[in-house]
Short mmCIF file of C-alpha atoms and ligand atoms in Angstrom, two decimals:
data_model
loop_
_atom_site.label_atom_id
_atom_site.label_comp_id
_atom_site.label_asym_id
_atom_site.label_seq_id
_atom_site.Cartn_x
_atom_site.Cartn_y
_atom_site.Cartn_z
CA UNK A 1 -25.00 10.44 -5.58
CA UNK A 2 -21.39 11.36 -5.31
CA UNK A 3 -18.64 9.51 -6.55
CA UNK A 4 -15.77 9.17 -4.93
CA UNK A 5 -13.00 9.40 -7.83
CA UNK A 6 -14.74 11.98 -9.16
CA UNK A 7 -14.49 13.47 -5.98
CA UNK A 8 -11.63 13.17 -5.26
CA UNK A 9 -10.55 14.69 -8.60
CA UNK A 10 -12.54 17.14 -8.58
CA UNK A 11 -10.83 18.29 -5.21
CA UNK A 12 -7.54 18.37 -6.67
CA UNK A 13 -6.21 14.66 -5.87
CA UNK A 14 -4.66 12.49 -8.27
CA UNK A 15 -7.07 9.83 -7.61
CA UNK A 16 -9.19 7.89 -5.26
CA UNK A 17 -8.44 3.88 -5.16
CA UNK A 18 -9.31 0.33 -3.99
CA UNK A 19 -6.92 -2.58 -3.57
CA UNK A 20 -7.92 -5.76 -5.03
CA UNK A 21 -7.31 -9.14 -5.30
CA UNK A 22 -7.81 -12.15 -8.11
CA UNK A 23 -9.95 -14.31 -6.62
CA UNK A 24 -12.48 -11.24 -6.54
CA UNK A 25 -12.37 -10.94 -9.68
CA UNK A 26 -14.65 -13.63 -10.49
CA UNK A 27 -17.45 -12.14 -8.22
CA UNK A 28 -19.49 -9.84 -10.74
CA UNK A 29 -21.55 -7.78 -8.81
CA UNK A 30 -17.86 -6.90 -6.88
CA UNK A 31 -16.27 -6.13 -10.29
CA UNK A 32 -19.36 -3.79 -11.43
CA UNK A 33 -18.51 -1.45 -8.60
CA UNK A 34 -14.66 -1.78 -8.70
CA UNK A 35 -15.12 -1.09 -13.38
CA UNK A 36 -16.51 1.96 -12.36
CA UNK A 37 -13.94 4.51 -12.49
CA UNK A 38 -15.61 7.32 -11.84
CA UNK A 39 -15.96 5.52 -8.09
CA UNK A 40 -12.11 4.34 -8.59
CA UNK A 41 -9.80 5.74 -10.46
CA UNK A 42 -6.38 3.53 -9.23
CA UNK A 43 -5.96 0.09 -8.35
CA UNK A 44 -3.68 -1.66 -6.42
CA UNK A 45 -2.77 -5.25 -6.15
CA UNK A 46 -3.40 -7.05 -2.56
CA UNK A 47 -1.09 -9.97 -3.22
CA UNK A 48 -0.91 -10.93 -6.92
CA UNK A 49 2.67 -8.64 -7.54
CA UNK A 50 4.50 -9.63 -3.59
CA UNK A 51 7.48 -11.74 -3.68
CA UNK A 52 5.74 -15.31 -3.22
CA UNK A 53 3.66 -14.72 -5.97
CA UNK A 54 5.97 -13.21 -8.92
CA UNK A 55 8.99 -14.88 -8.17
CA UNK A 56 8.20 -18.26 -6.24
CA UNK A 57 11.33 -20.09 -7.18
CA UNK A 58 14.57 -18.72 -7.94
CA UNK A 59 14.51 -16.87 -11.61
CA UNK A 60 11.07 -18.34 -11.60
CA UNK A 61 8.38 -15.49 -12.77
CA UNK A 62 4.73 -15.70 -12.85
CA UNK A 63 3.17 -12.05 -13.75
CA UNK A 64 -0.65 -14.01 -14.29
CA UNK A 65 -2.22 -12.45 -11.55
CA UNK A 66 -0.53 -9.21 -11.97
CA UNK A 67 -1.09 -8.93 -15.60
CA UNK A 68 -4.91 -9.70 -14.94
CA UNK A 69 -5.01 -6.55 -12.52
CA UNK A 70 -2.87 -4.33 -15.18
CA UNK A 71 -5.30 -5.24 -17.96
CA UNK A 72 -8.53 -4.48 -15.68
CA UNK A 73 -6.66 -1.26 -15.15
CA UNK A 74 -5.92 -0.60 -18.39
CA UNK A 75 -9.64 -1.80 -19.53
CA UNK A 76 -11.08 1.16 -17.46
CA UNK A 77 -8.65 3.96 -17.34
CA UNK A 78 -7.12 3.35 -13.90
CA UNK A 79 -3.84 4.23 -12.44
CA UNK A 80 -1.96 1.19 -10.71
CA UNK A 81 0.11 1.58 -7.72
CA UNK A 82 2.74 -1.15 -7.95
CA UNK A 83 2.92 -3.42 -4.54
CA UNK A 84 5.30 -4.40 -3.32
CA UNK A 85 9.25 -5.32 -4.76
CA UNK A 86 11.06 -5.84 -1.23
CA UNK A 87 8.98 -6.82 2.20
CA UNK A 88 9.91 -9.05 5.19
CA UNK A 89 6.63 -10.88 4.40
CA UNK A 90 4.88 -12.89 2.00
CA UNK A 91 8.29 -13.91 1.02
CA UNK A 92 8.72 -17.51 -0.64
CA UNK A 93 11.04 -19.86 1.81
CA UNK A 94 13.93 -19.51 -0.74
CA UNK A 95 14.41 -15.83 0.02
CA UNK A 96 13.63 -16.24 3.37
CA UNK A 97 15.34 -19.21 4.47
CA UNK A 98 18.25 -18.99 1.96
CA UNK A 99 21.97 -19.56 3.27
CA UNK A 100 23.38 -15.59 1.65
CA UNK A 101 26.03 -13.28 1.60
CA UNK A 102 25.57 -9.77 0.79
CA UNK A 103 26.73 -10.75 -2.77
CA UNK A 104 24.26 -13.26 -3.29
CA UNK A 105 21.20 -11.58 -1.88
CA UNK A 106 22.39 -8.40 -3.71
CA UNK A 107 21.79 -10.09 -6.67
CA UNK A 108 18.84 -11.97 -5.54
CA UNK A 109 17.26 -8.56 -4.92
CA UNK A 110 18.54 -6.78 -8.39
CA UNK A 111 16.90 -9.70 -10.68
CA UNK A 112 13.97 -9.41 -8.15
CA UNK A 113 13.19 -5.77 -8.39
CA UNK A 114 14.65 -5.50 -11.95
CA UNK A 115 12.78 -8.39 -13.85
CA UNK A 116 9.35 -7.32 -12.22
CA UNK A 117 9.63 -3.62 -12.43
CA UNK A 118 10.68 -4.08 -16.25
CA UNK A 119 7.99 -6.29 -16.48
CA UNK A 120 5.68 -3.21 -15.83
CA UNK A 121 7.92 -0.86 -17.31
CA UNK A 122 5.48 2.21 -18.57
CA UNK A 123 2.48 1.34 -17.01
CA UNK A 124 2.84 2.23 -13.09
CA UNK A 125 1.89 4.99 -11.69
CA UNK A 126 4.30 4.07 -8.57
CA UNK A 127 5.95 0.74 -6.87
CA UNK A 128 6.00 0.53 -2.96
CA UNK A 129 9.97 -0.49 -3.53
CA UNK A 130 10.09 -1.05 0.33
CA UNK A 131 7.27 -2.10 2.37
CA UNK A 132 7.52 -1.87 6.20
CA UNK A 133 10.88 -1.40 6.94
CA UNK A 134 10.70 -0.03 10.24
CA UNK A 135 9.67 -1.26 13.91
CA UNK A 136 7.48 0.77 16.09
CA UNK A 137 10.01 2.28 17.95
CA UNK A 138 11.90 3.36 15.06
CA UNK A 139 14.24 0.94 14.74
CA UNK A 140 15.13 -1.05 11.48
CA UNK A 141 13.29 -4.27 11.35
CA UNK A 142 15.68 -7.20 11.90
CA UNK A 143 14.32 -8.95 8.58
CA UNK A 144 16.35 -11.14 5.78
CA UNK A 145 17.60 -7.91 3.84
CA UNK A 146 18.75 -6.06 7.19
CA UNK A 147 20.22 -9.05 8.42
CA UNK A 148 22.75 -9.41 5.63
CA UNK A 149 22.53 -5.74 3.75
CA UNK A 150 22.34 -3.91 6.41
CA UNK A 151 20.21 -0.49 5.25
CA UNK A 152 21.95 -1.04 2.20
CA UNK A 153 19.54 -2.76 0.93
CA UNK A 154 16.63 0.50 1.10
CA UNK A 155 18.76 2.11 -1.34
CA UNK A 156 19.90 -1.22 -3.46
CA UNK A 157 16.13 -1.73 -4.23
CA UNK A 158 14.92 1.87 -5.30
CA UNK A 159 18.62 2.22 -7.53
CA UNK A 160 17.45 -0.97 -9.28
CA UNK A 161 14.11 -0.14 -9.37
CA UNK A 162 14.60 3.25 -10.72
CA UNK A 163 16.73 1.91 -13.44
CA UNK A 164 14.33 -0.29 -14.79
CA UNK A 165 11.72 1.90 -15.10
CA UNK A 166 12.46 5.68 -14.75
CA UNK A 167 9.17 7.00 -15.20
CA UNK A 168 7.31 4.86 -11.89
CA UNK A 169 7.72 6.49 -8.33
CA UNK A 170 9.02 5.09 -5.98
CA UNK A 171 7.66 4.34 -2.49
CA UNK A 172 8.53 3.63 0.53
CA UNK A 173 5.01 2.40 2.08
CA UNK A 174 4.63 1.56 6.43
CA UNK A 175 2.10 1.49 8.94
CA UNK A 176 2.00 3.58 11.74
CA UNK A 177 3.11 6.57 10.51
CA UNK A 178 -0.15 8.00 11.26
CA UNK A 179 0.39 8.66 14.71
CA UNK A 180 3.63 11.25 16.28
CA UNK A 181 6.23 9.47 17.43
CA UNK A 182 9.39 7.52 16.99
CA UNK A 183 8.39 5.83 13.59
CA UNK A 184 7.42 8.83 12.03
CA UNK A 185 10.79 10.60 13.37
CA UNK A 186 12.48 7.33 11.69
CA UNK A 187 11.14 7.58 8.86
CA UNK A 188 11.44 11.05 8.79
CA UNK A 189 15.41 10.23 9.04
CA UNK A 190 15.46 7.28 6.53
CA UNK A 191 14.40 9.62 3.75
CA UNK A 192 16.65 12.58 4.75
CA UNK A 193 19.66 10.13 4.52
CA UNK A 194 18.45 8.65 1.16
CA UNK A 195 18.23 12.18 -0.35
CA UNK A 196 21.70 12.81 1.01
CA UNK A 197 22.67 9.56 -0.46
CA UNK A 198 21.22 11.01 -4.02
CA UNK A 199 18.63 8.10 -3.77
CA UNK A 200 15.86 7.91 -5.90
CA UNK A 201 13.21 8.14 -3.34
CA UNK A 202 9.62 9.92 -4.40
CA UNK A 203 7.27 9.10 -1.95
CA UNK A 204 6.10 7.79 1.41
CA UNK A 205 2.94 5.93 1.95
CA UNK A 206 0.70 5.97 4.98
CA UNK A 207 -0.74 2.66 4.97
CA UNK A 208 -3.69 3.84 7.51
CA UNK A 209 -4.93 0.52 8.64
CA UNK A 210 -6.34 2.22 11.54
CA UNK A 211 -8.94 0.97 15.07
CA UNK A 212 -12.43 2.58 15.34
CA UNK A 213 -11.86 6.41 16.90
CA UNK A 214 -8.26 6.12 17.40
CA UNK A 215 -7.36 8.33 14.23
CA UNK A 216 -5.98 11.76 15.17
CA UNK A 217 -6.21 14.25 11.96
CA UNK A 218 -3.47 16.73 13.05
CA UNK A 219 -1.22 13.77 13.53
CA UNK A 220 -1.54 12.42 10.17
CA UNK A 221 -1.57 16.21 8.94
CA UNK A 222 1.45 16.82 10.57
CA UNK A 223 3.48 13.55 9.39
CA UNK A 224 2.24 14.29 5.54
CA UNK A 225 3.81 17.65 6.22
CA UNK A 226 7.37 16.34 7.63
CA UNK A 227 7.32 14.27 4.54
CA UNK A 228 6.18 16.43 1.89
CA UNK A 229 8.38 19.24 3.03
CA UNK A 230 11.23 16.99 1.83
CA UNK A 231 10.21 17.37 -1.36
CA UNK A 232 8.62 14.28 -1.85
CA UNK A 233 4.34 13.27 -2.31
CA UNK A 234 2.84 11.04 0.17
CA UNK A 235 -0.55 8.66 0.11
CA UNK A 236 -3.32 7.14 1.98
CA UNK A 237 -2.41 3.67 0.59
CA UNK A 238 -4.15 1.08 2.64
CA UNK A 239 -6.74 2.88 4.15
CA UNK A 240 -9.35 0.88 6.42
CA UNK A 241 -11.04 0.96 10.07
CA UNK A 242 -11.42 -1.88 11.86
CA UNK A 243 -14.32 -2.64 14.38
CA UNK A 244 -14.53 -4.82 17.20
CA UNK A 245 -17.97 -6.96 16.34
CA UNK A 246 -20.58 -7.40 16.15
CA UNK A 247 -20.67 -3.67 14.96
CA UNK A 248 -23.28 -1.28 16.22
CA UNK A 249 -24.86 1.72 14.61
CA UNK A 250 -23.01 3.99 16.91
CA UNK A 251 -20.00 2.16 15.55
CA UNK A 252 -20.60 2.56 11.99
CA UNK A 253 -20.90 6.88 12.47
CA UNK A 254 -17.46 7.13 14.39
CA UNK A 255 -15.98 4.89 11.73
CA UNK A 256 -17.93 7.19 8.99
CA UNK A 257 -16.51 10.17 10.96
CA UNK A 258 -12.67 8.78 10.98
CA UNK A 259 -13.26 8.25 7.35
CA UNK A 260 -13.76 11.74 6.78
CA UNK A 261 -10.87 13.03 9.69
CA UNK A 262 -8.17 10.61 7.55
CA UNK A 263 -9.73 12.19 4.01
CA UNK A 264 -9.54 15.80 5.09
CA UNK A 265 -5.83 15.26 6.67
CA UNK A 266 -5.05 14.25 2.71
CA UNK A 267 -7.18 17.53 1.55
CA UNK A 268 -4.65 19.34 3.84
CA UNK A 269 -1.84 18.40 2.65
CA UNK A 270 -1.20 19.25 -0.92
CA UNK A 271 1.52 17.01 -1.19
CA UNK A 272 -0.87 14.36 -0.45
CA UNK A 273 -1.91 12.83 -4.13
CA UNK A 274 -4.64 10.58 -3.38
CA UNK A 275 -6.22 8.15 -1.01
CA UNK A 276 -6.52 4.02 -1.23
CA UNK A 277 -8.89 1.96 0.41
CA UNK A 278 -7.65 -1.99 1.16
CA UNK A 279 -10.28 -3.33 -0.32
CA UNK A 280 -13.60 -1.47 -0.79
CA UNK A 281 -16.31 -4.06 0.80
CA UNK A 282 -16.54 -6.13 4.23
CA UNK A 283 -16.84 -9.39 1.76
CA UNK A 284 -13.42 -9.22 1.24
CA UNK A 285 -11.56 -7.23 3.89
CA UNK A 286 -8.38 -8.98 5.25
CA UNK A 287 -9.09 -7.78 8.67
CA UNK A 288 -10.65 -10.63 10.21
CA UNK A 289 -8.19 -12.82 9.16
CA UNK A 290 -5.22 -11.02 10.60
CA UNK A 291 -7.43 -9.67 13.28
CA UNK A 292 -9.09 -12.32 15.35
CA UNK A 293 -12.86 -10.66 16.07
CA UNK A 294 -12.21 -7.36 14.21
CA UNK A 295 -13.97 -6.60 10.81
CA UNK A 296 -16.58 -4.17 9.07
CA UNK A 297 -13.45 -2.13 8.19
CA UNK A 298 -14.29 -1.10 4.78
CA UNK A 299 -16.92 1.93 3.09
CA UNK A 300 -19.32 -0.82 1.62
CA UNK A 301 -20.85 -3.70 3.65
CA UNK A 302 -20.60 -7.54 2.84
CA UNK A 303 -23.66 -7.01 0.67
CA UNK A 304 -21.80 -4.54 -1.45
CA UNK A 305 -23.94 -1.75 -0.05
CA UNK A 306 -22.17 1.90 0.96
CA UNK A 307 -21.99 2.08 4.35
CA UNK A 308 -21.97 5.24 6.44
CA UNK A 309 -18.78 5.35 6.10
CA UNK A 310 -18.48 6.03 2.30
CA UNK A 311 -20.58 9.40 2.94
CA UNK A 312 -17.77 9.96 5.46
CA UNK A 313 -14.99 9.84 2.18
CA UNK A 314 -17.74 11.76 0.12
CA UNK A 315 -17.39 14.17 2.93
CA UNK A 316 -13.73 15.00 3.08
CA UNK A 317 -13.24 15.75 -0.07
C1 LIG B 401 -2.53 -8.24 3.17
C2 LIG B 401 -3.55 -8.82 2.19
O1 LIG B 401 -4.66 -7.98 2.09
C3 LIG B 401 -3.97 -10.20 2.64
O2 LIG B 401 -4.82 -10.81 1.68
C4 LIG B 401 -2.74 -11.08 2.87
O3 LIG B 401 -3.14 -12.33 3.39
C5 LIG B 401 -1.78 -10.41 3.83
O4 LIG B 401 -1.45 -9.12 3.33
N1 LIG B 401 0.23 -4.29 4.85
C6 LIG B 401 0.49 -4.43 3.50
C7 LIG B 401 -0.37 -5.30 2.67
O5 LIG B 401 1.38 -3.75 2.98
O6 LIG B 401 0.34 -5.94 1.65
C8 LIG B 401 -1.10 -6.32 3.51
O7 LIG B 401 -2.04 -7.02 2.67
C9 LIG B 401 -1.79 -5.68 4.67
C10 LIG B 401 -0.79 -4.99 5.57
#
């Protein structure tokens, strides 16, 4: 049977990838399938390097469930995408909550980003610097950083970043960018102003958490292209599909055929270095937890089985 890294490679991408998350790690049967790198060839972290859980206190760092995902990485010849430095969420109450100026938080952000990415220093293949900066309708979300930094803070975060390890790229990573529209033509904007700026700014990832039949492959085509003809790469970097359940056959061969529309968007684009999924198996997806009555979103079922779906990614590349 085919494997999908090795698909993937074989089709010119940099890699094909899984998110994970520590508590998995103690399932076996899940970590057979996720060792195999010739199914995965990058990893990336589903909570253990966010704000709450590197930096829960003030100049307080724990890097134990990072470090356990670097060394599984390591272990088995994986690339690690680096997630995330600066988000609105997942944030510990002393960010979030914290009385600043835009001298204090500026500082609170460059020991943030520069501790951690040092930390890693060498061994990522890229950091989403900035996760989900922007609102549906293109707007800056309102969050802590906005609220006192102003967009100042986009560029504060990849500067430090940048500096602390030169070698990493460096993201900026949203949802809905899949689809035409004001975020895309935001985004679109954001980068050309951080280039102008003479930010370091390498890439843009499509986070792709998308509903059952509502992906559109010349869209996603389309907004890889605006990107990439800035000179920067993009990436599939969360990808799932979510169902409404209980899931029916006829539901698990559209969501096998937007598997292959998303995969053969990222075949189009050449800019386009490799695809994630968020999470590889239904035993572990995070949809029906942040999606009341959704689930099945993921190529392998809740047994750890492939799904139709993973013949759909077999099939795009
Ligand atoms: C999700 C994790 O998978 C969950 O375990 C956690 O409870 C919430 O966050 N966009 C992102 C990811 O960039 O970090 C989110 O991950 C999913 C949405």
């Amino acid at each position: 049977t085919v494997t999908l890294n090795t698909a993937a490679k074989a089709a010119g991408k940099l890699y094909f990838g899984s998110a994970t998350d520590n508590p998995e790690l103690t399932d076996s049967a899940y970590l057979a399938i996720l060792r195999d790198t010739a199914m995965f060839g990058q990893l990336t972290p589903g909570n253990s390097m966010k704000w709450d859980a590197i930096e829960p206190e003030q100049n307080v760092f724990d890097f134990t469930g990072g470090d356990q995902t670097v060394a599984l990485a390591e272990a088995t010849g994986k690339i690690i995408r680096g997630h995330n430095l600066v988000w609105h969420s997942q944030l510990p109450d002393w960010v979030m909550y914290g009385d600043w100026t835009p001298n204090t938080l500026t500082s609170v952000i460059e020991t943030h980003v520069r501790t951690e990415v040092s930390h890693y220093r060498g061994k990522m293949y890229a950091w989403d610097v900035v996760n989900e900066p922007l609102n549906d309708d293109g707007t800056m979300r309102a969050d802590v950083f906005y609220n006192i930094l102003n967009s100042s803070y986009i560029t504060l975060a990849l500067q430090t970043a940048h500096a602390a390890d030169p070698y990493a790229k460096l993201y900026i990573n949203d949802y809905n960018l899949e689809y035409t529209g004001p975020k895309i033509n935001a985004m679109v904007q954001l980068v050309e102003d951080l280039l102008a700026a003479g930010a370091p700014i390498h890439g843009v990832g499509f986070e792709s958490h998308f509903i059952l039949g509502d992906v559109s492959g010349t869209q996603l085509q389309t907004n890889m292209e605006r990107i990439t003809a800035l000179g920067l790469e993009v990436a599939v970097t969360e990808l799932d599909v979510r169902i409404q359940l209980p899931a029916t056959d006829a539901n698990l061969e559209q969501q096998k055929a937007d598997y292959t529309t998303v995969v053969q968007a990222c075949m189009a684009v050449p800019g386009c270095v490799g695809v994630t999924v968020w999470d590889y198996t239904d035993k572990y997806t995070w949809i029906p937890a942040a999606f009341p009555g959704q689930g099945e979103a993921c190529p392998w079922d809740a047994n750890l089985l492939p799904k139709p779906a993973y013949d759909g990614i077999a099939m795009g590349f």
